[in-house]
Coordinates of C-alpha atoms and ligand atoms in Angstrom, one line a residue:
X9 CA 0.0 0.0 0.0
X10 CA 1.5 3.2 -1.2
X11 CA 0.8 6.6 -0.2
X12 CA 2.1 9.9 -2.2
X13 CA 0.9 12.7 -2.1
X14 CA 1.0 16.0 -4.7
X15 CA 1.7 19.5 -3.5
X16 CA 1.4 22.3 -5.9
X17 CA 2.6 19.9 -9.0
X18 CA 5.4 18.2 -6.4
X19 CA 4.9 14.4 -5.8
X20 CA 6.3 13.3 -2.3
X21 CA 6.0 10.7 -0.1
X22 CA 3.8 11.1 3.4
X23 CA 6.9 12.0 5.3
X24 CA 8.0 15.0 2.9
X25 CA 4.4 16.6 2.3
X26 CA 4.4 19.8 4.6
X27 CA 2.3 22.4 4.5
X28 CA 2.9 25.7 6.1
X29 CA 1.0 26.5 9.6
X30 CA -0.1 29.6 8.3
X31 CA -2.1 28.3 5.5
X32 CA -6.1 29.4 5.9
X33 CA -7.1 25.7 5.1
X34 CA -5.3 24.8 8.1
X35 CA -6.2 27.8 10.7
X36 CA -9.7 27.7 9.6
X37 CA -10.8 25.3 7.7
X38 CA -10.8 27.9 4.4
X39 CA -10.9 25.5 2.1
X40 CA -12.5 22.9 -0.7
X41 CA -11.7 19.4 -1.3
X42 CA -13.3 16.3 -3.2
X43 CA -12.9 12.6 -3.0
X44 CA -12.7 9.7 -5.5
X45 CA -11.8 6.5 -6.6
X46 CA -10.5 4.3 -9.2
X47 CA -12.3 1.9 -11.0
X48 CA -9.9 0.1 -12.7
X49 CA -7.4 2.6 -12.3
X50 CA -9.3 5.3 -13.7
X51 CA -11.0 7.9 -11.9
X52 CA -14.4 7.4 -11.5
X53 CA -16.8 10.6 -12.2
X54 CA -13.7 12.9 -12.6
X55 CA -15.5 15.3 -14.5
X56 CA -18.5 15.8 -12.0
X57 CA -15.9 16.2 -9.6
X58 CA -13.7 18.7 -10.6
X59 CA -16.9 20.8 -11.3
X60 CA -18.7 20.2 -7.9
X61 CA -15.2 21.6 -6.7
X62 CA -15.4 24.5 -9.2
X63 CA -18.7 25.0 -7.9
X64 CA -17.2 25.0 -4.2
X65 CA -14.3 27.4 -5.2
X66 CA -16.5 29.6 -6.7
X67 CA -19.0 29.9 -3.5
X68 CA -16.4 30.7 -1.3
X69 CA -14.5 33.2 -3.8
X70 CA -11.5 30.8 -4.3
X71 CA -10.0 30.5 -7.6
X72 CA -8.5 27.0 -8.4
X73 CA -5.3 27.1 -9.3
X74 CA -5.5 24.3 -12.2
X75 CA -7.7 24.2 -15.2
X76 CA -9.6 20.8 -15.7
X77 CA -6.8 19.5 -17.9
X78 CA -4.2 20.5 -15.6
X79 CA -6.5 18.3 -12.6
X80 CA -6.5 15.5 -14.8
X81 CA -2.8 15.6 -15.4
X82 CA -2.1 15.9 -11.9
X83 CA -4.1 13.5 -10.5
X84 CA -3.2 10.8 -13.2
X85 CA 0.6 11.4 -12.4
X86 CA 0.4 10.7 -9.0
X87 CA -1.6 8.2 -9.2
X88 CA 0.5 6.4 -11.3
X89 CA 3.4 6.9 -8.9
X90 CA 0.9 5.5 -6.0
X91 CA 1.2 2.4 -8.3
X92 CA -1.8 0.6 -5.9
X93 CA -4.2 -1.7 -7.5
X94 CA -7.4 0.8 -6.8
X95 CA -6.7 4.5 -5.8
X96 CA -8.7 6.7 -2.7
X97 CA -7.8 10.0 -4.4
X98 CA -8.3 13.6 -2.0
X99 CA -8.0 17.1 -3.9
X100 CA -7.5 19.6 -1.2
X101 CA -7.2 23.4 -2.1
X102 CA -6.5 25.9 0.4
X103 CA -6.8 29.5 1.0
X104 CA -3.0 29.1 0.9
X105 CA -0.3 30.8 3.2
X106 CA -1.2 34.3 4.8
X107 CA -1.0 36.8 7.8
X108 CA -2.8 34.9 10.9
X109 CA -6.5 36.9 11.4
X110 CA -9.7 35.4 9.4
X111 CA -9.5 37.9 6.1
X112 CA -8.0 35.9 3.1
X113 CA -6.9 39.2 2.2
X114 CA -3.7 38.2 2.3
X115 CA -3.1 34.6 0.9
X116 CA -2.0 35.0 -2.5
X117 CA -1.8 31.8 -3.6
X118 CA -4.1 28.5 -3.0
X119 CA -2.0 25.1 -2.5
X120 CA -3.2 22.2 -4.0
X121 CA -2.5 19.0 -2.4
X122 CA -3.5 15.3 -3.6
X123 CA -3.4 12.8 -1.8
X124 CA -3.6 9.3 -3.0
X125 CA -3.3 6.3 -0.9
X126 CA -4.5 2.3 -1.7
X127 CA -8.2 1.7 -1.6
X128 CA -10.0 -1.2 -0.9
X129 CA -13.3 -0.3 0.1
X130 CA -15.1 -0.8 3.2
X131 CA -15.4 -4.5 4.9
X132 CA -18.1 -7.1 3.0
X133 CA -19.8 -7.4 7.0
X134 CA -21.2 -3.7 6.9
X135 CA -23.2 -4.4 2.9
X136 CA -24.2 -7.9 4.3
X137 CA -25.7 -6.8 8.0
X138 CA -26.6 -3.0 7.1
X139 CA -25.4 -0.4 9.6
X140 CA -26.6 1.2 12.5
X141 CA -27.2 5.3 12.5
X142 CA -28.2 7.6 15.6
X143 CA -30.0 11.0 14.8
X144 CA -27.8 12.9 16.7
X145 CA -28.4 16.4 18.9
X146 CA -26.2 18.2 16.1
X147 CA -27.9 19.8 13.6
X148 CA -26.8 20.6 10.1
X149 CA -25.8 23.9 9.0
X150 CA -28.1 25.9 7.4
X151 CA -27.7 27.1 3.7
X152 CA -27.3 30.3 5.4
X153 CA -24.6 29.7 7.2
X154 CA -21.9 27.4 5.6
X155 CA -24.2 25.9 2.7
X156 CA -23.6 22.2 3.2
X157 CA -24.1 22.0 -0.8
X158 CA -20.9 23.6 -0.9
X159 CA -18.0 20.9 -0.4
X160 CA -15.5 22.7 2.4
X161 CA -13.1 21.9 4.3
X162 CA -14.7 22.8 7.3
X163 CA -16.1 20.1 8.7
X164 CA -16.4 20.8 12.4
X165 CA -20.5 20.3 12.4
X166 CA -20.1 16.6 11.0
X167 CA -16.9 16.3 12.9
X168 CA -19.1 16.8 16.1
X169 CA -21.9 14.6 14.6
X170 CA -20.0 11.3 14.5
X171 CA -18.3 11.7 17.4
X172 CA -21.7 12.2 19.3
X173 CA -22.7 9.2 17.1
X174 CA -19.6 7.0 18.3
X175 CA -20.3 8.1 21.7
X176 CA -24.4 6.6 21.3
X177 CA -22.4 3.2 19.9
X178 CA -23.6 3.7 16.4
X179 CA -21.7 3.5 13.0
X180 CA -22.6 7.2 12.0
X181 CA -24.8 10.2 12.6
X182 CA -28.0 11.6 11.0
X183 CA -28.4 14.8 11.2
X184 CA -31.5 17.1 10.9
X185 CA -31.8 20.7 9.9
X186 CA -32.6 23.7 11.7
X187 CA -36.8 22.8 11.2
X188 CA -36.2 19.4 12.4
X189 CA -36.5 17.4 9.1
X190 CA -33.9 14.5 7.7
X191 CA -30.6 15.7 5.9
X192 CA -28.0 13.5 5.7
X193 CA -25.3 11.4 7.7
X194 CA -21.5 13.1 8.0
X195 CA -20.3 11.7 5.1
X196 CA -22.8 10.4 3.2
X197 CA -26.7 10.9 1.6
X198 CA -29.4 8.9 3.1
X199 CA -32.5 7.4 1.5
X200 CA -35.2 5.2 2.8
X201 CA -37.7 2.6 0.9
X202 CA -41.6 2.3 1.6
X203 CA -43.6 0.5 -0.3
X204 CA -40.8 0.2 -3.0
X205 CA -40.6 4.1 -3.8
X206 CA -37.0 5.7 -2.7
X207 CA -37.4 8.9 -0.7
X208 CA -34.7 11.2 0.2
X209 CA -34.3 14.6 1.3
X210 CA -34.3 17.3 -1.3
X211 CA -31.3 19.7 -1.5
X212 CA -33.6 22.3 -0.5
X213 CA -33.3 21.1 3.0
X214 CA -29.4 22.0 3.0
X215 CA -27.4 18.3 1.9
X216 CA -24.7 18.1 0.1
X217 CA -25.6 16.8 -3.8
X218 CA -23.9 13.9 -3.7
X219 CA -22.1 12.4 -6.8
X220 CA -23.7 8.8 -6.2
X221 CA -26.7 10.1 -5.2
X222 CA -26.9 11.4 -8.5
X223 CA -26.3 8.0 -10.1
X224 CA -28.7 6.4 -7.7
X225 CA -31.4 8.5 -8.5
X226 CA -31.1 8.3 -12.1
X227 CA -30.4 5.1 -11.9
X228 CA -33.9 3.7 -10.2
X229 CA -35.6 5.8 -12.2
X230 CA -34.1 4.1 -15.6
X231 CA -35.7 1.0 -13.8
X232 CA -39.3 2.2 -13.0
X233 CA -38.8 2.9 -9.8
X234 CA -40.1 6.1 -7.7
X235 CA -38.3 8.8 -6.4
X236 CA -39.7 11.3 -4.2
X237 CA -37.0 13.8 -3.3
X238 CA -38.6 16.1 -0.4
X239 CA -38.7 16.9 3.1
X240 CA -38.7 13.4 5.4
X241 CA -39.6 13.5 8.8
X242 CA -37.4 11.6 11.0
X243 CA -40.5 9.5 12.7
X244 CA -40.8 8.2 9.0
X245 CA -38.3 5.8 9.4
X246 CA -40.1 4.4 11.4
X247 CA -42.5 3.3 9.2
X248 CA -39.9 2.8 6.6
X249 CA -39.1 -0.8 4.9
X250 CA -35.4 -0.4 4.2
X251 CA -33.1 2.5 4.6
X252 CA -29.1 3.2 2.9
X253 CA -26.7 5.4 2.7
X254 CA -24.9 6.5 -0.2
X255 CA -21.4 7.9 -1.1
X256 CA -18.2 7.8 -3.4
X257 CA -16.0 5.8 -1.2
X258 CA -19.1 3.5 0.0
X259 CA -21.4 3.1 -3.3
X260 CA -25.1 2.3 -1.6
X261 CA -24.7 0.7 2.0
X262 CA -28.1 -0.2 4.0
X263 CA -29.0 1.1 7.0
X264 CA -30.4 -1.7 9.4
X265 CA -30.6 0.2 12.9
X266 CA -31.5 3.5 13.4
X267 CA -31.7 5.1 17.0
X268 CA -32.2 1.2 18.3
X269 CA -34.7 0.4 16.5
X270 CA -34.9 -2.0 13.3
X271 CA -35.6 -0.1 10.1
X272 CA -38.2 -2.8 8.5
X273 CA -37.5 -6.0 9.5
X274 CA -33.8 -5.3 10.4
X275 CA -31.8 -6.7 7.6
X276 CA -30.9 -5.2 4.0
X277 CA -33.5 -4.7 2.2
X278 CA -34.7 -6.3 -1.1
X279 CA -34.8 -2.8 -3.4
X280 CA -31.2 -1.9 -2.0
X281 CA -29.8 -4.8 -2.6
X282 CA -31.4 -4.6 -6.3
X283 CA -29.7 -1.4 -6.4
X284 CA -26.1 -2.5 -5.3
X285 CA -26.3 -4.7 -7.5
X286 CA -27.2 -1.9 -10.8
X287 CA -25.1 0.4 -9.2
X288 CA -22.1 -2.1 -9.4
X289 CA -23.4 -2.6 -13.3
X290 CA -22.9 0.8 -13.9
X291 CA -20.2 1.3 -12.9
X292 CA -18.7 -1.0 -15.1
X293 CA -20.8 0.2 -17.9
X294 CA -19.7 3.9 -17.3
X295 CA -15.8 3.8 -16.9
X296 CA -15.5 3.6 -20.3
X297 CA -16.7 6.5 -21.0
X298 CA -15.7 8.8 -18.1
X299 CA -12.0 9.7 -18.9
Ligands
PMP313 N1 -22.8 14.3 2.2 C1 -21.7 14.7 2.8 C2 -21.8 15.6 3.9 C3 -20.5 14.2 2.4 O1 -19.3 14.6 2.9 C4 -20.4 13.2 1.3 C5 -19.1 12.7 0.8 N2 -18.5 13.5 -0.1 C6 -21.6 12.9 0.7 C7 -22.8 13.4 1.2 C8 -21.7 11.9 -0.5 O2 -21.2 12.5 -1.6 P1 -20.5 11.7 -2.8 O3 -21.5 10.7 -3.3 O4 -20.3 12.8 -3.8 O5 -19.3 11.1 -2.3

């Protein structure tokens, strides 16, 4: 398993990669970042990527430093000197260096950092048995505040989330928004099943539009099935069948247990299980074309 790591065009190993303690990104969290995988050694969903993180950039008036192109360079390169089977790939970019007060005033130039280190996915137990989520005191930002559809490196309000999570004996944390209705877990969309229609919160309610939930939703709807994206009450879980969670580094993973309870009858359910298996399809189907 090899780690390298990029910084500003530079490949280096773990022990080499510094970054300065003045950078913004570090001091306060003034910055965006993305992750992705291989699949086959490519990079899956570059392209949607790199322009969520434009999209990111942009909202916080940060002006990457590479152009598409130059991303795809970049990441390609150090992935190839990562040399692993699969790749977890991180693209961090920071405020960059400046005089220590909140203004970004004075950092004039972002750093870029990738990181790219072996990946091998989460263990077969958690897709088999489902996981087990508490909706935790923490609520999720509102739009108004730091938009959770924007992708930042501050992460402090999920970082509190899974830790109160952790501390309740769950895998992860759902949190709600300021009104009290479903958003998401820390790192990761959430969906549940009733009577075989998907249902997830909207992005109105202040989530972050998730890559895969993107594919998930398109993809059950390619297949006749329902999707109602809106506000969820949390006491709907209860009467949910099945519940999952989706992400880049996680694909679709069900939810089993939710604040000690079974969600439907406590295992995976039969739609997402259909739908691991045409998301794992699709992927296949779609490498091809995503370089
Ligand atoms: N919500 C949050 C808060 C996240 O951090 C992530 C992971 N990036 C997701 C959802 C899932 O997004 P994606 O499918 O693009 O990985």
């Amino acid at each position: 398993m090899t780690t390298v790591i990029n910084i500003n065009r530079e490949i280096l190993s773990p022990e080499e990669a510094n970054i300065s303690v003045f950078d913004h990104g570090f001091l306060f969290g003034d910055s965006v970042y993305e992750v992705l995988i291989t699949c086959h050694g490519i990079p899956f969903k570059i392209k949607e990527h790199l322009q969520r993180m434009s999209v990111s950039a942009e909202e916080i008036g940060l002006k990457l430093p590479y152009t598409y192109e130059e991303f795809f360079r970049e990441i390609n390169r150090t992935i190839a000197a990562g040399n692993n089977r699969e790749s977890y790939i991180r693209i961090v970019v920071t405020r960059g260096v400046g005089e220590i007060n909140i203004d970004p005033s004075s950092c004039l130039k972002p750093n870029t950092i990738i990181y790219i280190s072996e990946f091998s996915g989460y263990s077969e137990g958690l897709y088999k048995d489902g996981i087990n989520l508490v909706i935790v005191s923490t609520r999720r930002n509102i739009k108004e505040s730091i938009n959770p559809g924007i992708k930042t490196g501050n992460y402090l309000n999920n970082v509190l989330a899974i830790m109160e999570a952790k501390k309740r004996g769950a895998t992860d944390g759902l949190m709600l928004n300021a009104e009290g209705y479903l958003t998401e877990s820390t790192t990761s969309n959430f969906y549940l099943v009733k009577d075989r229609v998907i249902m997830t919160p909207s992005l109105e309610c202040g989530i972050l539009g998730g890559i895969t939930r993107g594919i998930v939703l398109e993809l059950a709807r390619e297949n006749g099935i329902h999707v109602e994206e809106r506000m969820i009450r949390p006491e709907e879980i209860r009467e949910a069948d099945e519940a999952f969670i989706t992400s880049t580094t996680r694909g679709i993973m069900p939810v089993t247990i939710c604040d000690d309870s079974k969600v439907g009858d406590g295992r995976p359910g039969g739609l997402t299980k259909k739908l691991i298996g045409l998301y794992k399809n699709k992927l296949e189907d779609m490498i091809s074309g995503d370089l």
